[in-house]
CSV table of C-alpha atoms in Angstrom, one decimal:
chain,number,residue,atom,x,y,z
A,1,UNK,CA,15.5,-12.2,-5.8
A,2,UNK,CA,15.6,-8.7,-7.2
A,3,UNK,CA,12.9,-6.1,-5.0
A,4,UNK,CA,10.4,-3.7,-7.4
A,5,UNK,CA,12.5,-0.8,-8.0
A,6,UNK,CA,10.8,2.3,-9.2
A,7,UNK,CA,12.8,5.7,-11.5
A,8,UNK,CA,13.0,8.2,-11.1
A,9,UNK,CA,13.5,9.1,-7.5
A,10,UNK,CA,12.6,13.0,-7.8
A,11,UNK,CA,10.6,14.1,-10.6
A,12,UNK,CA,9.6,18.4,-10.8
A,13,UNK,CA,7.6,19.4,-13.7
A,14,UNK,CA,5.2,22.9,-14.3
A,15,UNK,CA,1.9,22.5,-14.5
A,16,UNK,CA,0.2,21.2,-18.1
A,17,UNK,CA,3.6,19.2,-18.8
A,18,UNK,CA,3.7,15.5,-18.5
A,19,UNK,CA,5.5,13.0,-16.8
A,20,UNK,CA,6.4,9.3,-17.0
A,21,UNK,CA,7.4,7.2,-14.0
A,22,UNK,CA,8.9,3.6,-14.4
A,23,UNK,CA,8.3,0.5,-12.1
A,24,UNK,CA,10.6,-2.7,-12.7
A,25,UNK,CA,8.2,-5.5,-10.9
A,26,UNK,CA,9.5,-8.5,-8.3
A,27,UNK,CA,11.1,-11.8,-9.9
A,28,UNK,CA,8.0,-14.0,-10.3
A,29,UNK,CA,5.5,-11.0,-10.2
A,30,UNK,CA,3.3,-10.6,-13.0
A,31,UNK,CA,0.8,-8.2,-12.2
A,32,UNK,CA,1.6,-4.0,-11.3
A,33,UNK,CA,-0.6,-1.8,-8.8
A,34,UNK,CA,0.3,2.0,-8.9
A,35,UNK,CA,-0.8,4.6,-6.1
A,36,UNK,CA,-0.8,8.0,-5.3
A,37,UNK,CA,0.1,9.2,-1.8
A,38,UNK,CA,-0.6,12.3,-0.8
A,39,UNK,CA,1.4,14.3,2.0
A,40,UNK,CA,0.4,12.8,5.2
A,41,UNK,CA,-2.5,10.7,3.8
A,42,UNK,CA,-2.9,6.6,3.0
A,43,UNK,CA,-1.5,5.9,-0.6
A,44,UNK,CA,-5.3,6.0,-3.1
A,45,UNK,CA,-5.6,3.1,-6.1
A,46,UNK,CA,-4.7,4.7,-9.5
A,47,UNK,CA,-5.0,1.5,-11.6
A,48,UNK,CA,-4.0,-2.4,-12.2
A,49,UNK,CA,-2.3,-3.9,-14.6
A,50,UNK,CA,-2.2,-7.7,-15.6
A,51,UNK,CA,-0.9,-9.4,-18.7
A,52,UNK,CA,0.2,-6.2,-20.6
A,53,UNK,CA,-4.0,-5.0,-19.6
A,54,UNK,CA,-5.3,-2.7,-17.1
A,55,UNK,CA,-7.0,-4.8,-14.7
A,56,UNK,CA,-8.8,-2.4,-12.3
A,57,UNK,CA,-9.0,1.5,-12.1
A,58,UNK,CA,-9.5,3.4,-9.0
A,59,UNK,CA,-11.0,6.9,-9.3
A,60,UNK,CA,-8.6,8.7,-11.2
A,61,UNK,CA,-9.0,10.7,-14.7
A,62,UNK,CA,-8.2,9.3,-18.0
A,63,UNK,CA,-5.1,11.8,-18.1
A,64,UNK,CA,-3.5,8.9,-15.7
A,65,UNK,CA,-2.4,6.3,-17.7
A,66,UNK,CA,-0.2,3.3,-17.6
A,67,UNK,CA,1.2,0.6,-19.7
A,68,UNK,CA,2.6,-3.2,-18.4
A,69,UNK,CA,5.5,-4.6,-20.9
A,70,UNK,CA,5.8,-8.4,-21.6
A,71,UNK,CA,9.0,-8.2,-19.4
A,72,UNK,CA,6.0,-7.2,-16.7
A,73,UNK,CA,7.6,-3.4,-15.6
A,74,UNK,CA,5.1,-0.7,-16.1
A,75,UNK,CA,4.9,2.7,-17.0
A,76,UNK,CA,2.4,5.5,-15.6
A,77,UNK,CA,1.8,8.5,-17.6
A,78,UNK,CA,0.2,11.9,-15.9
A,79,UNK,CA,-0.9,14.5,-18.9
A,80,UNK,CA,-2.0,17.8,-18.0
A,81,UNK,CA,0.0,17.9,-14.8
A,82,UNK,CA,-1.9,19.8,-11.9
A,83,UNK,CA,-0.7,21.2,-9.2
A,84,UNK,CA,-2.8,18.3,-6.8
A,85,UNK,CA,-0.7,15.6,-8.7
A,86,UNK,CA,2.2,16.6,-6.6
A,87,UNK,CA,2.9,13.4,-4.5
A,88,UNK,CA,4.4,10.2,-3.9
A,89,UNK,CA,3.5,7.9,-6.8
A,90,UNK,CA,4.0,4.4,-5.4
A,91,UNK,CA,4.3,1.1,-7.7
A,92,UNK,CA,3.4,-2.4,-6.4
A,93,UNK,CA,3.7,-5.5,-7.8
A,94,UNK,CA,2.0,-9.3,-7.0
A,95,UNK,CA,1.6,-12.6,-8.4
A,96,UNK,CA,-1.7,-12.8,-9.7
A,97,UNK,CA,-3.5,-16.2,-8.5
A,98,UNK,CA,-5.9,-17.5,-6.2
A,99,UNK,CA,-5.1,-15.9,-2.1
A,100,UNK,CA,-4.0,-12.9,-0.4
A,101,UNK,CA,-2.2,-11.5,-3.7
A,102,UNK,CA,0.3,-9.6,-1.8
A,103,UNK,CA,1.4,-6.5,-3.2
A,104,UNK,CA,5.1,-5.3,-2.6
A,105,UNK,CA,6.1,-1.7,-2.8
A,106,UNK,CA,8.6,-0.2,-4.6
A,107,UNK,CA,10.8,2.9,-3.1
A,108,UNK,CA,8.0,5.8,-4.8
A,109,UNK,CA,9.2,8.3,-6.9
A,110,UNK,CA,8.1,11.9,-5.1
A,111,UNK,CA,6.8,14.3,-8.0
A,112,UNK,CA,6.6,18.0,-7.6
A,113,UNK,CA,4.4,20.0,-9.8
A,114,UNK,CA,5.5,23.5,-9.8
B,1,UNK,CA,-18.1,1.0,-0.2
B,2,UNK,CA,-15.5,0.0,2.4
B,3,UNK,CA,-13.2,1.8,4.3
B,4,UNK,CA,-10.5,1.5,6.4
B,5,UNK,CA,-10.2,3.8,9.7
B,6,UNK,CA,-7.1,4.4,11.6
B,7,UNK,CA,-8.2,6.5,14.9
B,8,UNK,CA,-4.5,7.2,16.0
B,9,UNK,CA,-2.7,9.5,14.9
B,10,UNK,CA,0.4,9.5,16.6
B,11,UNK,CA,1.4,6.7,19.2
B,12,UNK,CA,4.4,7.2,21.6
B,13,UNK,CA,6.1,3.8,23.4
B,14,UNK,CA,9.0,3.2,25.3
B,15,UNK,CA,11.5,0.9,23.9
B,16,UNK,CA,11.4,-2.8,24.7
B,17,UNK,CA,7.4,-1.8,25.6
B,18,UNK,CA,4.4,-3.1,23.7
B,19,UNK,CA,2.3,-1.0,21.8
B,20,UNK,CA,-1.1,-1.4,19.9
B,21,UNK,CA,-2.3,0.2,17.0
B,22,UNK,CA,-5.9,0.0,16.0
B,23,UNK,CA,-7.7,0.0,12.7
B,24,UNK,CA,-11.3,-0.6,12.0
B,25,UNK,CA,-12.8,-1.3,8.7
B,26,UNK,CA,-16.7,-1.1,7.0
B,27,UNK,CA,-17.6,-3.7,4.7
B,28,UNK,CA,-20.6,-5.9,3.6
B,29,UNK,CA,-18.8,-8.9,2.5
B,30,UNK,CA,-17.3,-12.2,4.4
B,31,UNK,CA,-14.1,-13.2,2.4
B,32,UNK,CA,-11.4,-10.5,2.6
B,33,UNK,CA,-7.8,-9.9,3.2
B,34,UNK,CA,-6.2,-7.9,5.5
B,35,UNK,CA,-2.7,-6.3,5.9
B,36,UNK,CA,-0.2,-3.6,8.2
B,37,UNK,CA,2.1,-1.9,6.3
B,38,UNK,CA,5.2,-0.1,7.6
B,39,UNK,CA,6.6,3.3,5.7
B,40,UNK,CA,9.8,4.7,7.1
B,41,UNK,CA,11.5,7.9,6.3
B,42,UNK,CA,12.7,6.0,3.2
B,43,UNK,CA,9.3,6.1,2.3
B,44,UNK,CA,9.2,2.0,0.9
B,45,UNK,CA,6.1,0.2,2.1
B,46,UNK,CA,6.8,-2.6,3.5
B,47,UNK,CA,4.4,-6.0,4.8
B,48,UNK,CA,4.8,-6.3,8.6
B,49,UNK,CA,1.5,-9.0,8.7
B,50,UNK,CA,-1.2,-10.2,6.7
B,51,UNK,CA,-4.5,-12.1,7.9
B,52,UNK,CA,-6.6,-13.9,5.7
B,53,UNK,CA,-10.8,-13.4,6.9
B,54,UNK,CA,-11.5,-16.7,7.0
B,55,UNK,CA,-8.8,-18.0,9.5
B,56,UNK,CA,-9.9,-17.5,12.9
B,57,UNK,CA,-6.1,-17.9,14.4
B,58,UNK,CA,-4.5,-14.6,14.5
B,59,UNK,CA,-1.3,-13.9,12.6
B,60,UNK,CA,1.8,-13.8,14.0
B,61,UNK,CA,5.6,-12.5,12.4
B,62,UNK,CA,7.6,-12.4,15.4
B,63,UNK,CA,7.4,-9.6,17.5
B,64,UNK,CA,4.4,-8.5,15.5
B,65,UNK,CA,0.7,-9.8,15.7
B,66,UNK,CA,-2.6,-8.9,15.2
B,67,UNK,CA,-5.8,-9.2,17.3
B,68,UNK,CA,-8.1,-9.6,14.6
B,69,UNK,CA,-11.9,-9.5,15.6
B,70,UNK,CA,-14.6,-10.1,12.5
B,71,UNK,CA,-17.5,-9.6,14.2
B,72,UNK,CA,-16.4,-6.2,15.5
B,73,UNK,CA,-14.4,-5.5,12.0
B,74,UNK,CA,-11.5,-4.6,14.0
B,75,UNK,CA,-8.0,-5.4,13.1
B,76,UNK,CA,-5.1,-4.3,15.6
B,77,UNK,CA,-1.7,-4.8,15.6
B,78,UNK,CA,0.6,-5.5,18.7
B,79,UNK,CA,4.4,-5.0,18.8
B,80,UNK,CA,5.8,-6.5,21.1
B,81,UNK,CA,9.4,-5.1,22.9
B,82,UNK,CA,9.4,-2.2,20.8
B,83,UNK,CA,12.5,-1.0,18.9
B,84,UNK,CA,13.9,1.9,17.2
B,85,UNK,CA,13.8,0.6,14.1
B,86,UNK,CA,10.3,0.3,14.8
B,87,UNK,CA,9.7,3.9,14.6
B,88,UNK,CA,7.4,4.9,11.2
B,89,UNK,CA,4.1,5.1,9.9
B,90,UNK,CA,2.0,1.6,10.0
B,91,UNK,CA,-1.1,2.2,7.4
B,92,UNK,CA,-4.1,-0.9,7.7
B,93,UNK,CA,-5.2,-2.0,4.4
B,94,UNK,CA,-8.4,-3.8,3.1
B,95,UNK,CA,-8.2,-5.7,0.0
B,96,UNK,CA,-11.6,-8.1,-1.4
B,97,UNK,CA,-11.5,-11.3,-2.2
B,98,UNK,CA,-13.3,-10.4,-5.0
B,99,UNK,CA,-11.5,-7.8,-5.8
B,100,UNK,CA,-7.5,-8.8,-6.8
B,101,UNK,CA,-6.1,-5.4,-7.6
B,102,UNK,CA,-7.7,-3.1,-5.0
B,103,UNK,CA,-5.7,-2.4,-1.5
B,104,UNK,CA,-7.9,0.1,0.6
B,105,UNK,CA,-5.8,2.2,3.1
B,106,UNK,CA,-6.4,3.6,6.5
B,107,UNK,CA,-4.4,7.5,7.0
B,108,UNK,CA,-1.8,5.8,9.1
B,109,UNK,CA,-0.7,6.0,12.3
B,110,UNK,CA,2.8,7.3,13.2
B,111,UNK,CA,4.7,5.2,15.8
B,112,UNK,CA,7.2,6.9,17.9
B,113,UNK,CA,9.9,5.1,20.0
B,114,UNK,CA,11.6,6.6,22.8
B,115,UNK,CA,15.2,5.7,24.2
C-alpha cells in the first residue's frame, strides 16, 4: 500500500509569484484535505476535495486554489504569494464514507516566500 | 465554533515513564470524532489514536490510550513506558460528524524524552 507522498520537498519563491504543490493520495483514498502549518502552530484547513470537486473550504482567500484529478492526486495553487504564506503546506488524504474518515498525512512540502 | 485547546506546551518524561498530555475541546454538538497526531522532525503527521464520541470505552493502540471524558470535553492521551522514539510534537484534533472534511487542531504539545 503506497503512503500520500507530497512534491516538492522545498519550494522558495518572491513575493507576487505563484506556486503549485503536488499530493499523490493513499491506495483506496478518494478524497484530499490540504493544510497550512505555520511555524510552531497546529496545521489550519485550506480546502477539501472529493470527486474531482472542492468539498469544503476553510478560511483561506480565493488566491488558494486546488484541483483533484480522476487518478485522485491533487494540486494546490497559491497566486499572489505573500510573505505570511511561508509554511508547511500539508496534504491529507481519506476514504470518503460513513465514520471517522481518517485523514493521513503526507511528508509537507515547506514553502519559503522571500 | 469549536476549538481545540492544548494547555502544554512542552512536557518532559523519563524514559520507560508514563506521561499525559491533555487537550480540551468547545463544541455544541454530540456526534464527533476525535484524534492525536504525532509530528516528528520529519515533519509527517502521523495517527497515534482515534476515539469515536459515541463509544464510551476508551481507545487503546498499545502503549498509547486516551482518557476521554464527554461531559468535561476533555480528551487526554497516556503513553505508557515512554521511548525515544516517542519524542515529537502530539497535536489533538476535532473533526464533526457532520462535517467530513474539517480536522480542527489544538497548537501541540512537544514531548521530550530523557535517557
Amino acid at each position: 500500500e503506497t503512503g500520500v507522498t507530497q512534491s516538492p520537498t522545498h519550494l522558495i519563491k518572491t513575493r507576487g509569484q505563484q506556486v503549485t504543490l503536488r499530493c499523490s493520495s493513499q491506495s483506496g483514498h478518494n478524497t484530499v484535505s490540504w493544510y497550512q502549518q505555520a511555524l510552531g502552530q497546529g496545521p489550519q484547513f485550506i480546502f477539501q476535495y472529493y470527486r474531482e470537486e472542492e468539498n469544503g473550504r476553510g478560511n483561506f482567500p480565493p488566491r488558494f486554489s486546488g484541483l483533484q484529478f480522476p487518478n485522485y492526486s491533487s494540486e494546490l495553487n497559491v497566486n499572489a504569494l505573500e510573505l505570511d504564506d511561508s509554511a508547511l503546506y500539508l496534504c491529507a488524504s481519506s476514504y470518503l464514507a460513513g465514520g471517522p474518515n481518517t485523514q493521513y498525512f503526507g511528508p509537507g512540502t515547506r514553502l519559503t516566500v522571500l | 465554533a469549536q476549538t481545540v485547546t492544548q494547555s502544554q506546551p512542552e512536557m518532559s518524561v523519563q524514559e520507560a515513564e508514563t506521561v499525559t498530555l491533555s487537550c480540551t475541546y468547545d463544541t455544541s454538538e454530540s456526534d464527533y470524532y476525535l484524534f492525536w497526531y504525532k509530528q516528528p522532525p520529519s515533519r509527517q503527521m502521523i495517527l497515534v489514536i482515534r476515539q469515536e464520541a459515541y463509544k464510551q470505552q476508551n481507545a487503546t493502540e498499545n502503549r498509547f490510550s486516551v482518557n476521554f471524558q464527554k461531559a468535561a470535553k476533555s480528551f487526554s492521551l497516556k503513553i505508557s513506558d515512554s521511548q525515544l522514539g516517542d519524542a515529537a510534537m502530539y497535536f489533538c484534533a476535532y473533526r464533526s460528524a457532520r462535517s467530513s472534511y474539517k480536522l480542527i487542531f489544538g497548537s501541540g504539545t512537544r514531548l521530550l524524552v530523557r535517557p
